[in-house]
């Protein structure tokens, strides 16, 4: 059974313990000084009625006017202290809320980055965004006000109960009557609300997921004219979120009215019974005044517990989701070896691999690529071409066998060192919203402008970049939407080259470009593949024609291996594909 979310949160945020104590102490002191005015009112009444026999007179101030002056001075000091601690509590709690919000979001994001690709296949982007934004914000809202409210209510109860039993123990128990009912009701409501708010968090994650998915695929939605269909789907998700909230609100809203009825019993009992004691001269008027005021100060704030517990339960449901994410185990751990240089020899030794919940795609797979060689990898969709790249980059680990770089198993290498040694140009180019220069520089932040221009020329990108309105400073838009597919590919190649990696991988880099762009990419490949190990995964055989060697993959196995000329002469699968693509 998992620990309570609050206990787990305190463990995660233990480095802020000192600030929590300071904020808590400020809340308590603020409430203590806030409760002093009723006592001052009682003392003023006592002074006016009793004069030389008042409580203050017992301290040596016998003149009634002097007693009022003393009371005025004490009142100013107390109000100043109350104001100072109110400011301190508000500032400390709000700053603490911002700090913990920032820390949790940052920790969650960094943890997400370290998780393997399998995790992202099982989780939607929208649900992760809901955790990083909405759930973290729910916790912030509670720390902003809710924690302070709970501490102040607790302080109120302790201080006033103590004062009552000192002043008039015979009346005190009447004011205390509603407290057990309030506490029982609070914990009962808390248990009932917890699953309802957990459901609210699930529904908002589902809604965010659908919204994120639709915004990413807006072009597809428009091209299929399915706007009305998608609106209905969003309406259904939003309605489910609304219904989950309504269910929680229905229960949460009942708390204050029910507690209020219990509270009025204690207040009326104190008012009537205390008044009778004053009439019978068994209780001083000043004491009675203080008790009536304090009873109200004790009981009425308890009605706010409903709102506070509502905020608390929302925060705990969100905290549960944040901490569950943080505790998701990282399956692919970095090795500790960081070689001075990587030459680029790659070897697969008896590798077995299958994607989660699927049968093995590779069984006893063997392949060796000499350092500096260019290997073409061709085959039908699903034959295992991209899988080789995923394994080499350690996006996944094999079920059996080893993958070696320069004779060292890649699981022994630091992940950062391994991936920095590999330049990847994917079929699905991802450009960030920013300038052309920023996108080429990505991952090589120390690069100079001269180096950026040089790799752009090598990738044959400078020709079109110079024609852009601001050249390298031109904004490419989200995902590079203002550029053509071929232009994005060439920027991607330049970005990979700027790393100057000993291993370069092109995964279907020419699959979505026209013949002219493909020719430009092939020309650049001849230059950039020199003195580095290059893997070219392609459907278009013209892309791999000049490779040092080519393998043909079918169902996770290498069925043909040789140069372009050797494979054409073999008259097998490669030769058949070549004839189809060249129109022979």
Coordinates of C-alpha atoms in Angstrom, one line a residue:
X1 CA 0.0 0.0 0.0
X2 CA 1.3 3.4 -1.0
X3 CA 2.1 6.1 1.6
X4 CA -0.3 9.1 1.9
X5 CA 0.5 11.7 -0.8
X6 CA 1.2 14.3 1.8
X7 CA 3.9 12.2 3.5
X8 CA 5.4 11.4 0.1
X9 CA 5.4 15.1 -0.8
X10 CA 7.2 16.0 2.5
X11 CA 9.8 13.4 1.7
X12 CA 10.4 14.9 -1.8
X13 CA 10.5 18.5 -0.5
X14 CA 12.6 17.8 2.6
X15 CA 15.3 20.3 1.4
X16 CA 12.7 23.0 2.0
X17 CA 12.0 21.9 5.6
X18 CA 13.5 25.1 7.2
X19 CA 11.3 27.3 5.0
X20 CA 8.2 25.2 5.9
X21 CA 8.9 25.7 9.6
X22 CA 9.4 29.4 9.2
X23 CA 6.2 29.7 7.2
X24 CA 4.3 27.6 9.7
X25 CA 5.6 29.6 12.7
X26 CA 4.5 32.8 11.0
X27 CA 1.0 31.4 10.4
X28 CA 0.7 30.3 14.1
X29 CA 2.0 33.7 15.4
X30 CA -0.2 35.6 13.1
X31 CA -3.2 33.7 14.4
X32 CA -2.2 34.1 18.1
X33 CA -2.0 37.9 17.7
X34 CA -5.2 37.9 15.6
X35 CA -7.0 36.3 18.6
X36 CA -5.8 38.9 21.0
X37 CA -8.4 41.7 20.2
X38 CA -11.4 39.9 21.9
X39 CA -9.3 39.6 25.1
X40 CA -8.5 43.4 24.8
X41 CA -12.2 44.1 24.4
X42 CA -12.9 42.0 27.5
X43 CA -10.2 43.9 29.4
X44 CA -11.7 47.2 28.2
X45 CA -15.2 46.2 29.4
X46 CA -13.7 45.0 32.7
X47 CA -11.9 48.4 33.1
X48 CA -15.0 50.4 32.5
X49 CA -17.1 48.3 34.8
X50 CA -14.7 47.4 37.6
X51 CA -12.4 50.5 37.4
X52 CA -10.0 50.2 40.4
X53 CA -10.9 46.5 40.8
X54 CA -10.2 45.5 37.2
X55 CA -7.6 43.0 36.1
X56 CA -5.2 45.6 34.8
X57 CA -5.4 47.4 38.2
X58 CA -3.9 44.3 39.8
X59 CA -0.7 45.2 37.8
X60 CA -0.4 48.5 39.6
X61 CA -2.3 50.8 37.1
X62 CA -5.2 51.9 39.2
X63 CA -6.5 54.9 37.4
X64 CA -9.2 53.9 34.8
X65 CA -8.0 56.4 32.2
X66 CA -4.4 55.1 32.5
X67 CA -5.7 51.6 32.2
X68 CA -7.3 52.5 28.9
X69 CA -4.1 54.2 27.7
X70 CA -2.2 50.9 28.5
X71 CA -4.8 48.9 26.6
X72 CA -4.5 51.3 23.6
X73 CA -0.7 50.9 23.6
X74 CA -0.9 47.1 23.9
X75 CA -3.5 47.1 21.1
X76 CA -1.2 49.0 18.7
X77 CA 1.7 46.6 19.4
X78 CA -0.4 43.5 18.9
X79 CA -1.9 44.8 15.7
X80 CA 1.5 45.7 14.4
X81 CA 2.8 42.2 15.2
X82 CA -0.3 40.6 13.7
X83 CA 0.3 42.6 10.5
X84 CA 4.0 41.7 10.4
X85 CA 3.4 38.0 10.8
X86 CA 0.5 38.1 8.3
X87 CA 2.9 39.6 5.7
X88 CA 5.6 37.1 6.6
X89 CA 3.2 34.1 6.4
X90 CA 1.7 35.2 3.1
X91 CA 5.1 35.8 1.5
X92 CA 6.8 32.7 2.9
X93 CA 3.9 30.3 1.9
X94 CA 3.5 31.9 -1.6
X95 CA 7.2 31.8 -2.3
X96 CA 7.4 28.3 -1.0
X97 CA 4.5 27.3 -3.3
X98 CA 6.3 28.8 -6.2
X99 CA 9.6 27.0 -5.3
X100 CA 8.0 23.6 -4.8
X101 CA 6.0 24.0 -7.9
X102 CA 9.1 24.8 -9.9
X103 CA 11.1 22.0 -8.3
X104 CA 8.5 19.4 -8.9
X105 CA 7.8 20.4 -12.5
X106 CA 11.6 20.4 -13.2
X107 CA 12.1 17.1 -11.5
X108 CA 9.2 15.6 -13.3
X109 CA 10.3 16.9 -16.7
X110 CA 13.9 15.7 -16.2
X111 CA 12.6 12.3 -15.1
X112 CA 10.4 12.1 -18.2
X113 CA 13.4 12.9 -20.4
X114 CA 15.3 10.0 -18.8
X115 CA 12.5 7.5 -19.4
X116 CA 12.8 5.1 -22.4
X117 CA 10.7 5.4 -25.6
X118 CA 8.5 2.6 -24.4
X119 CA 7.0 4.8 -21.8
X120 CA 6.0 7.5 -24.4
X121 CA 4.3 4.8 -26.5
X122 CA 2.1 4.0 -23.5
X123 CA 1.4 7.6 -22.3
X124 CA -0.1 10.3 -24.3
X125 CA 1.5 13.8 -24.6
X126 CA -1.7 15.4 -23.2
X127 CA -1.7 13.3 -20.0
X128 CA 1.9 14.2 -19.4
X129 CA 1.2 17.9 -20.0
X130 CA -1.7 17.6 -17.5
X131 CA 0.7 16.4 -14.9
X132 CA 3.4 19.0 -15.6
X133 CA 1.0 21.9 -15.7
X134 CA -2.4 21.4 -14.2
X135 CA -1.5 18.9 -11.4
X136 CA 1.5 21.0 -10.4
X137 CA -0.7 24.1 -10.3
X138 CA -3.3 22.4 -8.1
X139 CA -0.5 21.8 -5.5
X140 CA 0.6 25.4 -5.8
X141 CA -2.9 26.6 -5.1
X142 CA -3.1 24.6 -1.9
X143 CA 0.3 25.8 -0.7
X144 CA -0.7 29.3 -1.5
X145 CA -3.6 29.4 0.9
X146 CA -4.7 26.0 2.1
X147 CA -1.7 25.1 4.3
X148 CA -1.9 28.5 6.1
X149 CA -5.7 28.1 6.6
X150 CA -5.3 24.6 8.2
X151 CA -2.5 25.8 10.6
X152 CA -4.6 28.9 11.6
X153 CA -7.7 26.8 12.3
X154 CA -5.6 24.4 14.4
X155 CA -4.0 27.3 16.3
X156 CA -7.4 28.9 16.9
X157 CA -8.8 25.7 18.4
X158 CA -5.8 25.2 20.7
X159 CA -5.5 28.8 21.9
X160 CA -9.2 29.4 22.5
X161 CA -9.8 26.0 24.2
X162 CA -6.9 26.7 26.5
X163 CA -8.2 30.2 27.3
X164 CA -11.7 28.9 27.9
X165 CA -10.6 26.3 30.4
X166 CA -8.5 28.9 32.2
X167 CA -11.3 31.6 32.4
X168 CA -14.4 29.5 32.8
X169 CA -14.1 25.7 32.7
X170 CA -17.8 25.3 33.5
X171 CA -18.8 27.0 30.3
X172 CA -15.9 25.9 28.1
X173 CA -17.2 22.4 27.4
X174 CA -20.3 23.8 25.8
X175 CA -18.2 25.7 23.2
X176 CA -16.3 22.5 22.6
X177 CA -19.3 20.4 21.8
X178 CA -19.3 20.9 18.0
X179 CA -15.5 20.2 17.6
X180 CA -15.7 16.4 17.7
X181 CA -18.5 16.5 15.1
X182 CA -16.5 18.9 12.9
X183 CA -13.4 16.8 13.1
X184 CA -15.3 13.6 12.4
X185 CA -17.2 15.2 9.5
X186 CA -13.9 16.6 8.1
X187 CA -12.2 13.2 8.0
X188 CA -15.3 11.5 6.7
X189 CA -15.6 14.0 3.8
X190 CA -11.9 13.7 3.1
X191 CA -12.2 10.0 2.6
X192 CA -15.3 10.4 0.4
X193 CA -13.7 13.2 -1.7
X194 CA -10.4 11.5 -2.4
X195 CA -11.6 9.0 -5.1
X196 CA -13.8 11.7 -6.6
X197 CA -10.9 14.1 -7.2
X198 CA -8.7 11.2 -8.4
X199 CA -11.4 10.7 -11.1
X200 CA -11.4 14.5 -11.9
X201 CA -7.6 14.3 -12.5
X202 CA -8.0 11.3 -14.8
X203 CA -10.7 13.1 -16.8
X204 CA -8.7 16.3 -17.2
X205 CA -5.7 14.2 -18.4
X206 CA -7.9 12.5 -21.0
X207 CA -9.3 15.8 -22.1
X208 CA -5.8 17.4 -22.4
X209 CA -4.6 14.3 -24.3
X210 CA -7.4 14.7 -26.9
X211 CA -6.8 18.4 -27.3
X212 CA -3.1 18.0 -27.7
X213 CA -3.6 15.2 -30.3
X214 CA -6.1 17.3 -32.3
X215 CA -4.0 20.4 -32.3
X216 CA -1.0 18.4 -33.6
X217 CA -3.2 16.8 -36.3
X218 CA -5.1 19.9 -37.3
X219 CA -4.0 19.6 -41.0
X220 CA -5.4 16.1 -41.1
X221 CA -8.6 17.2 -39.5
X222 CA -9.0 20.0 -42.1
X223 CA -8.1 17.8 -45.0
X224 CA -10.7 15.2 -44.1
X225 CA -13.3 17.9 -43.2
X226 CA -13.9 16.2 -39.8
X227 CA -14.1 19.4 -37.7
X228 CA -17.7 18.5 -36.6
X229 CA -16.7 15.0 -35.6
X230 CA -13.7 16.2 -33.6
X231 CA -15.8 18.9 -31.9
X232 CA -18.1 16.1 -30.7
X233 CA -15.2 14.1 -29.4
X234 CA -13.9 17.1 -27.5
X235 CA -17.4 17.8 -26.2
X236 CA -17.7 14.3 -24.9
X237 CA -14.3 14.5 -23.1
X238 CA -15.1 17.9 -21.7
X239 CA -18.5 16.8 -20.6
X240 CA -17.0 13.8 -18.8
X241 CA -14.6 16.2 -17.0
X242 CA -17.5 18.5 -16.1
X243 CA -19.5 15.5 -14.8
X244 CA -16.6 14.3 -12.6
X245 CA -16.3 17.8 -11.2
X246 CA -20.0 18.1 -10.6
X247 CA -19.9 14.8 -8.7
X248 CA -17.1 16.1 -6.4
X249 CA -18.7 19.5 -6.0
X250 CA -22.0 18.0 -5.0
X251 CA -20.3 16.3 -2.0
X252 CA -17.9 19.1 -1.2
X253 CA -20.6 21.7 -1.1
X254 CA -22.6 19.8 1.5
X255 CA -19.7 20.1 4.1
X256 CA -20.1 23.7 5.2
X257 CA -23.9 23.7 5.7
X258 CA -23.8 20.5 7.8
X259 CA -20.9 21.7 9.9
X260 CA -22.5 25.1 10.3
X261 CA -25.6 23.6 12.0
X262 CA -23.3 21.7 14.5
X263 CA -21.4 24.9 15.2
X264 CA -24.5 27.0 16.0
X265 CA -25.3 24.6 18.8
X266 CA -22.0 25.4 20.6
X267 CA -22.4 29.1 20.0
X268 CA -26.0 29.4 21.3
X269 CA -25.1 27.2 24.3
X270 CA -22.2 29.5 25.3
X271 CA -24.3 32.6 24.7
X272 CA -27.2 31.5 26.8
X273 CA -25.5 29.5 29.6
X274 CA -22.7 32.1 30.0
X275 CA -25.3 34.9 30.1
X276 CA -27.2 33.1 32.9
X277 CA -24.0 32.8 34.9
X278 CA -23.4 36.6 34.5
X279 CA -26.9 37.3 35.7
X280 CA -26.3 35.1 38.7
X281 CA -23.0 37.0 39.2
X282 CA -21.1 33.8 38.9
X283 CA -19.2 35.1 35.8
X284 CA -17.6 38.5 35.2
X285 CA -19.0 40.6 32.4
X286 CA -15.6 41.1 30.8
X287 CA -15.0 37.3 30.9
X288 CA -18.4 36.7 29.4
X289 CA -17.7 39.3 26.6
X290 CA -14.4 37.6 25.8
X291 CA -16.0 34.1 25.7
X292 CA -18.8 35.2 23.3
X293 CA -16.3 36.8 21.0
X294 CA -13.9 33.9 21.2
X295 CA -16.6 31.3 20.7
X296 CA -17.5 33.0 17.4
X297 CA -13.7 33.2 16.5
X298 CA -13.4 29.5 17.3
X299 CA -16.5 28.1 15.6
X300 CA -17.2 30.1 12.5
X301 CA -13.8 29.6 10.9
X302 CA -14.5 25.9 11.0
X303 CA -17.1 26.4 8.3
X304 CA -14.2 27.3 5.9
X305 CA -12.7 23.8 6.4
X306 CA -15.0 22.6 3.7
X307 CA -13.3 24.9 1.1
X308 CA -9.9 24.1 2.6
X309 CA -10.4 20.4 2.4
X310 CA -11.7 20.7 -1.1
X311 CA -8.5 22.5 -2.1
X312 CA -6.5 19.9 -0.1
X313 CA -8.1 16.9 -1.8
X314 CA -7.6 18.3 -5.2
X315 CA -3.9 19.0 -4.4
X316 CA -3.4 15.4 -3.0
X317 CA -5.0 13.8 -6.1
X318 CA -2.6 15.9 -8.2
X319 CA 0.4 15.1 -5.9
X320 CA -0.4 11.4 -6.2
X321 CA -0.1 11.6 -10.0
X322 CA 3.1 13.8 -9.9
X323 CA 4.9 11.5 -7.5
X324 CA 3.7 8.3 -9.3
X325 CA 5.4 9.8 -12.4
X326 CA 8.6 10.6 -10.5
X327 CA 8.7 7.1 -9.2
X328 CA 8.3 5.5 -12.6
X329 CA 11.5 3.4 -12.8
X330 CA 14.1 4.2 -15.5
X331 CA 14.9 0.9 -17.2
X332 CA 17.7 2.0 -19.5
X333 CA 20.5 3.1 -17.1
X334 CA 23.6 4.9 -18.3
X335 CA 27.0 3.1 -18.2
X336 CA 30.0 4.7 -16.5
X337 CA 32.6 4.6 -19.3
X338 CA 33.3 7.7 -21.3
X339 CA 35.9 7.0 -24.0
X340 CA 38.3 9.7 -25.1
X341 CA 37.4 9.1 -28.7
X342 CA 35.0 6.9 -30.7
X343 CA 36.2 5.7 -34.0
X344 CA 32.9 4.2 -35.2
X345 CA 33.2 0.4 -35.5
X346 CA 29.8 -1.1 -34.9
X347 CA 28.9 -4.7 -34.2
X348 CA 25.7 -6.6 -33.4
X349 CA 26.4 -9.9 -31.8
X350 CA 23.6 -12.5 -31.5
X351 CA 21.0 -9.8 -30.8
X352 CA 17.4 -10.8 -29.9
X353 CA 14.8 -8.0 -29.8
X354 CA 11.1 -7.5 -29.9
X355 CA 9.0 -4.4 -29.1
X356 CA 7.0 -4.5 -25.8
X357 CA 4.2 -7.1 -25.9
X358 CA 5.3 -8.4 -29.3
X359 CA 7.3 -11.4 -30.5
X360 CA 11.0 -11.0 -31.4
X361 CA 11.7 -9.1 -34.5
X362 CA 15.4 -9.9 -34.4
X363 CA 16.7 -13.4 -33.5
X364 CA 20.4 -14.0 -33.1
X365 CA 21.1 -11.0 -35.4
X366 CA 24.8 -10.4 -36.4
X367 CA 26.3 -7.5 -38.2
X368 CA 29.7 -5.8 -38.3
X369 CA 30.3 -2.4 -39.8
X370 CA 34.0 -1.3 -39.9
X371 CA 34.9 2.2 -38.7
X372 CA 34.6 4.8 -41.5
X373 CA 32.5 2.5 -43.8
X374 CA 29.2 3.4 -45.3
X375 CA 26.4 0.8 -45.0
X376 CA 23.1 0.9 -46.9
X377 CA 20.2 -0.8 -45.2
X378 CA 17.1 -1.6 -47.4
X379 CA 14.1 -3.8 -47.0
X380 CA 10.3 -3.7 -46.8
X381 CA 8.4 -1.8 -44.0
X382 CA 8.6 -3.8 -40.8
X383 CA 11.7 -5.7 -41.7
X384 CA 13.7 -4.2 -38.8
X385 CA 15.7 -1.4 -40.5
X386 CA 14.8 1.4 -38.0
X387 CA 15.0 -1.1 -35.2
X388 CA 18.8 -1.3 -35.7
X389 CA 18.9 2.5 -35.2
X390 CA 16.7 2.4 -32.1
X391 CA 19.0 -0.3 -30.6
X392 CA 22.2 1.5 -31.5
X393 CA 21.0 4.7 -29.8
X394 CA 19.8 2.7 -26.8
X395 CA 16.2 3.9 -27.2
X396 CA 15.6 0.2 -26.4
X397 CA 17.9 -2.5 -25.0
X398 CA 18.0 -6.0 -26.7
X399 CA 16.5 -9.0 -24.9
X400 CA 19.7 -10.9 -25.6
X401 CA 23.0 -10.5 -27.3
X402 CA 25.3 -7.4 -27.4
X403 CA 25.8 -4.3 -29.4
X404 CA 29.4 -3.0 -29.4
X405 CA 31.0 0.3 -30.5
X406 CA 34.7 0.1 -30.9
X407 CA 34.6 -3.3 -29.2
X408 CA 32.8 -1.9 -26.0
X409 CA 29.3 -3.0 -25.2
X410 CA 27.1 0.1 -25.4
X411 CA 25.5 -0.5 -22.1
X412 CA 28.9 0.2 -20.5
X413 CA 29.2 3.6 -22.2
X414 CA 27.7 6.8 -20.7
X415 CA 24.4 7.4 -22.6
X416 CA 25.4 11.0 -23.2
X417 CA 28.7 10.0 -24.7
X418 CA 27.1 7.3 -26.9
X419 CA 24.4 9.6 -28.3
X420 CA 26.7 12.5 -28.8
X421 CA 28.9 10.2 -30.9
X422 CA 25.9 9.6 -33.3
X423 CA 24.4 12.1 -35.6
X424 CA 20.8 11.2 -36.6
X425 CA 18.8 12.5 -39.5
X426 CA 15.4 11.1 -39.3
X427 CA 12.6 10.7 -41.9
X428 CA 10.4 12.8 -39.5
X429 CA 12.4 15.9 -39.0
X430 CA 11.6 17.9 -35.9
X431 CA 12.5 21.6 -36.0
X432 CA 11.9 23.8 -33.0
X433 CA 10.1 27.1 -33.2
X434 CA 13.0 29.5 -33.7
X435 CA 15.5 30.6 -36.3
X436 CA 17.3 28.5 -38.9
X437 CA 20.5 29.2 -37.0
X438 CA 19.1 28.1 -33.6
X439 CA 17.8 24.8 -35.2
X440 CA 21.2 24.0 -36.8
X441 CA 23.0 25.0 -33.5
X442 CA 20.7 22.7 -31.5
X443 CA 22.8 20.3 -29.4
X444 CA 26.0 22.2 -30.3
X445 CA 25.5 25.5 -28.4
X446 CA 29.1 26.5 -28.5
X447 CA 29.3 26.5 -32.3
X448 CA 30.4 29.6 -34.1
X449 CA 28.5 31.3 -36.9
X450 CA 31.3 30.3 -39.3
X451 CA 30.9 26.6 -38.3
X452 CA 27.1 26.8 -38.8
X453 CA 27.5 28.3 -42.3
X454 CA 30.1 25.6 -43.2
X455 CA 27.8 22.7 -42.2
X456 CA 24.9 24.4 -43.9
X457 CA 27.0 24.4 -47.2
X458 CA 28.0 20.8 -46.7
X459 CA 24.3 19.9 -46.4
X460 CA 23.6 22.1 -49.5
X461 CA 21.2 24.2 -47.3
X462 CA 22.9 27.6 -47.7
X463 CA 21.5 28.1 -51.2
X464 CA 17.9 28.3 -50.0
X465 CA 18.8 29.8 -46.6
X466 CA 20.4 32.8 -48.3
X467 CA 17.1 33.4 -50.1
X468 CA 15.0 33.5 -46.9
X469 CA 14.0 37.0 -45.7
X470 CA 16.5 37.1 -42.8
X471 CA 18.8 34.3 -43.9
X472 CA 19.9 32.2 -40.9
X473 CA 17.9 34.5 -38.6
X474 CA 14.6 33.6 -40.3
X475 CA 12.0 32.1 -38.0
X476 CA 11.0 28.6 -39.2
X477 CA 7.7 28.3 -37.3
X478 CA 6.5 25.5 -35.1
X479 CA 7.9 22.2 -36.4
X480 CA 9.5 24.1 -39.3
X481 CA 6.1 24.6 -41.0
X482 CA 7.3 27.5 -43.1
X483 CA 9.9 25.3 -44.9
X484 CA 9.5 22.5 -47.4
X485 CA 10.2 18.9 -46.6
X486 CA 13.5 19.0 -48.4
X487 CA 14.6 22.2 -46.7
X488 CA 13.8 20.7 -43.3
X489 CA 15.8 17.6 -44.2
X490 CA 18.9 19.7 -45.2
X491 CA 18.7 21.7 -42.0
X492 CA 18.5 18.4 -40.1
X493 CA 21.6 17.1 -41.9
X494 CA 23.5 20.3 -41.1
X495 CA 22.4 20.0 -37.4
X496 CA 23.7 16.4 -37.3
X497 CA 27.0 17.5 -39.0
X498 CA 27.6 20.3 -36.5
X499 CA 28.1 17.6 -33.8
X500 CA 30.9 16.2 -36.0
X501 CA 29.9 12.7 -35.0
X502 CA 32.0 9.7 -35.8
X503 CA 28.8 7.8 -36.6
X504 CA 26.1 9.3 -38.9
X505 CA 22.7 7.7 -39.4
X506 CA 20.2 8.7 -42.1
X507 CA 16.9 7.1 -41.5
X508 CA 14.8 7.4 -44.7
X509 CA 16.2 10.9 -45.1
X510 CA 15.1 11.1 -48.8
X511 CA 11.8 9.4 -48.6
X512 CA 9.7 12.5 -48.6
X513 CA 11.7 14.8 -50.9
X514 CA 11.6 15.4 -54.7
X515 CA 14.2 14.1 -57.1
X516 CA 16.2 17.4 -57.2
X517 CA 16.3 17.5 -53.4
X518 CA 17.3 13.9 -53.3
X519 CA 20.2 14.6 -55.7
X520 CA 21.3 17.5 -53.5
X521 CA 21.2 15.3 -50.4
X522 CA 23.2 12.5 -52.2
X523 CA 25.8 15.0 -53.3
X524 CA 26.2 16.2 -49.7
X525 CA 26.3 12.6 -48.5
X526 CA 29.4 11.9 -50.6
X527 CA 31.2 14.7 -48.8
X528 CA 30.0 14.2 -45.3
X529 CA 30.3 10.4 -45.1
X530 CA 34.1 10.5 -45.6
X531 CA 36.0 9.4 -42.5
X532 CA 32.9 8.6 -40.5
X533 CA 30.8 5.5 -40.1
X534 CA 27.6 6.0 -42.0
X535 CA 24.3 4.0 -41.9
X536 CA 21.8 4.9 -44.6
X537 CA 18.4 3.4 -44.2
X538 CA 16.4 3.9 -47.3
X539 CA 13.5 2.7 -49.5
X540 CA 15.0 4.6 -52.5
X541 CA 17.9 2.4 -53.6
X542 CA 19.4 5.3 -55.5
X543 CA 20.3 6.7 -52.0
X544 CA 22.4 3.7 -51.1
X545 CA 23.8 2.9 -54.5
X546 CA 27.3 4.3 -53.7
X547 CA 27.5 2.8 -50.2
X548 CA 30.6 0.6 -49.5
X549 CA 28.2 -2.3 -48.8
X550 CA 24.4 -2.9 -48.7
X551 CA 22.3 -5.3 -46.7
X552 CA 18.8 -6.4 -47.5
X553 CA 16.6 -7.1 -44.5
X554 CA 13.5 -9.3 -44.4
X555 CA 11.6 -10.2 -41.2
X556 CA 14.5 -9.2 -39.0
X557 CA 17.1 -11.2 -41.0
X558 CA 19.9 -10.2 -43.5
X559 CA 19.0 -12.0 -46.7
X560 CA 21.4 -10.3 -49.0
X561 CA 24.8 -8.5 -48.5
X562 CA 27.1 -6.9 -50.9
X563 CA 27.8 -3.9 -53.1
X564 CA 25.2 -2.4 -55.4
X565 CA 26.7 -4.2 -58.4
X566 CA 27.0 -7.5 -56.6
X567 CA 23.4 -7.4 -55.4
X568 CA 22.1 -6.5 -58.9
X569 CA 24.1 -9.4 -60.4
X570 CA 22.7 -11.7 -57.6
X571 CA 19.3 -11.2 -59.2
X572 CA 17.4 -11.5 -55.8
X573 CA 15.2 -9.1 -53.8
X574 CA 17.5 -6.1 -54.3
X575 CA 17.8 -6.6 -58.0
X576 CA 14.0 -6.9 -58.3
X577 CA 13.5 -3.6 -56.3
X578 CA 16.1 -1.9 -58.4
X579 CA 14.3 -2.8 -61.6
X580 CA 11.0 -1.6 -60.2
X581 CA 12.4 1.7 -59.1
X582 CA 14.3 2.4 -62.3
X583 CA 11.4 1.4 -64.5
X584 CA 13.3 -1.4 -66.3

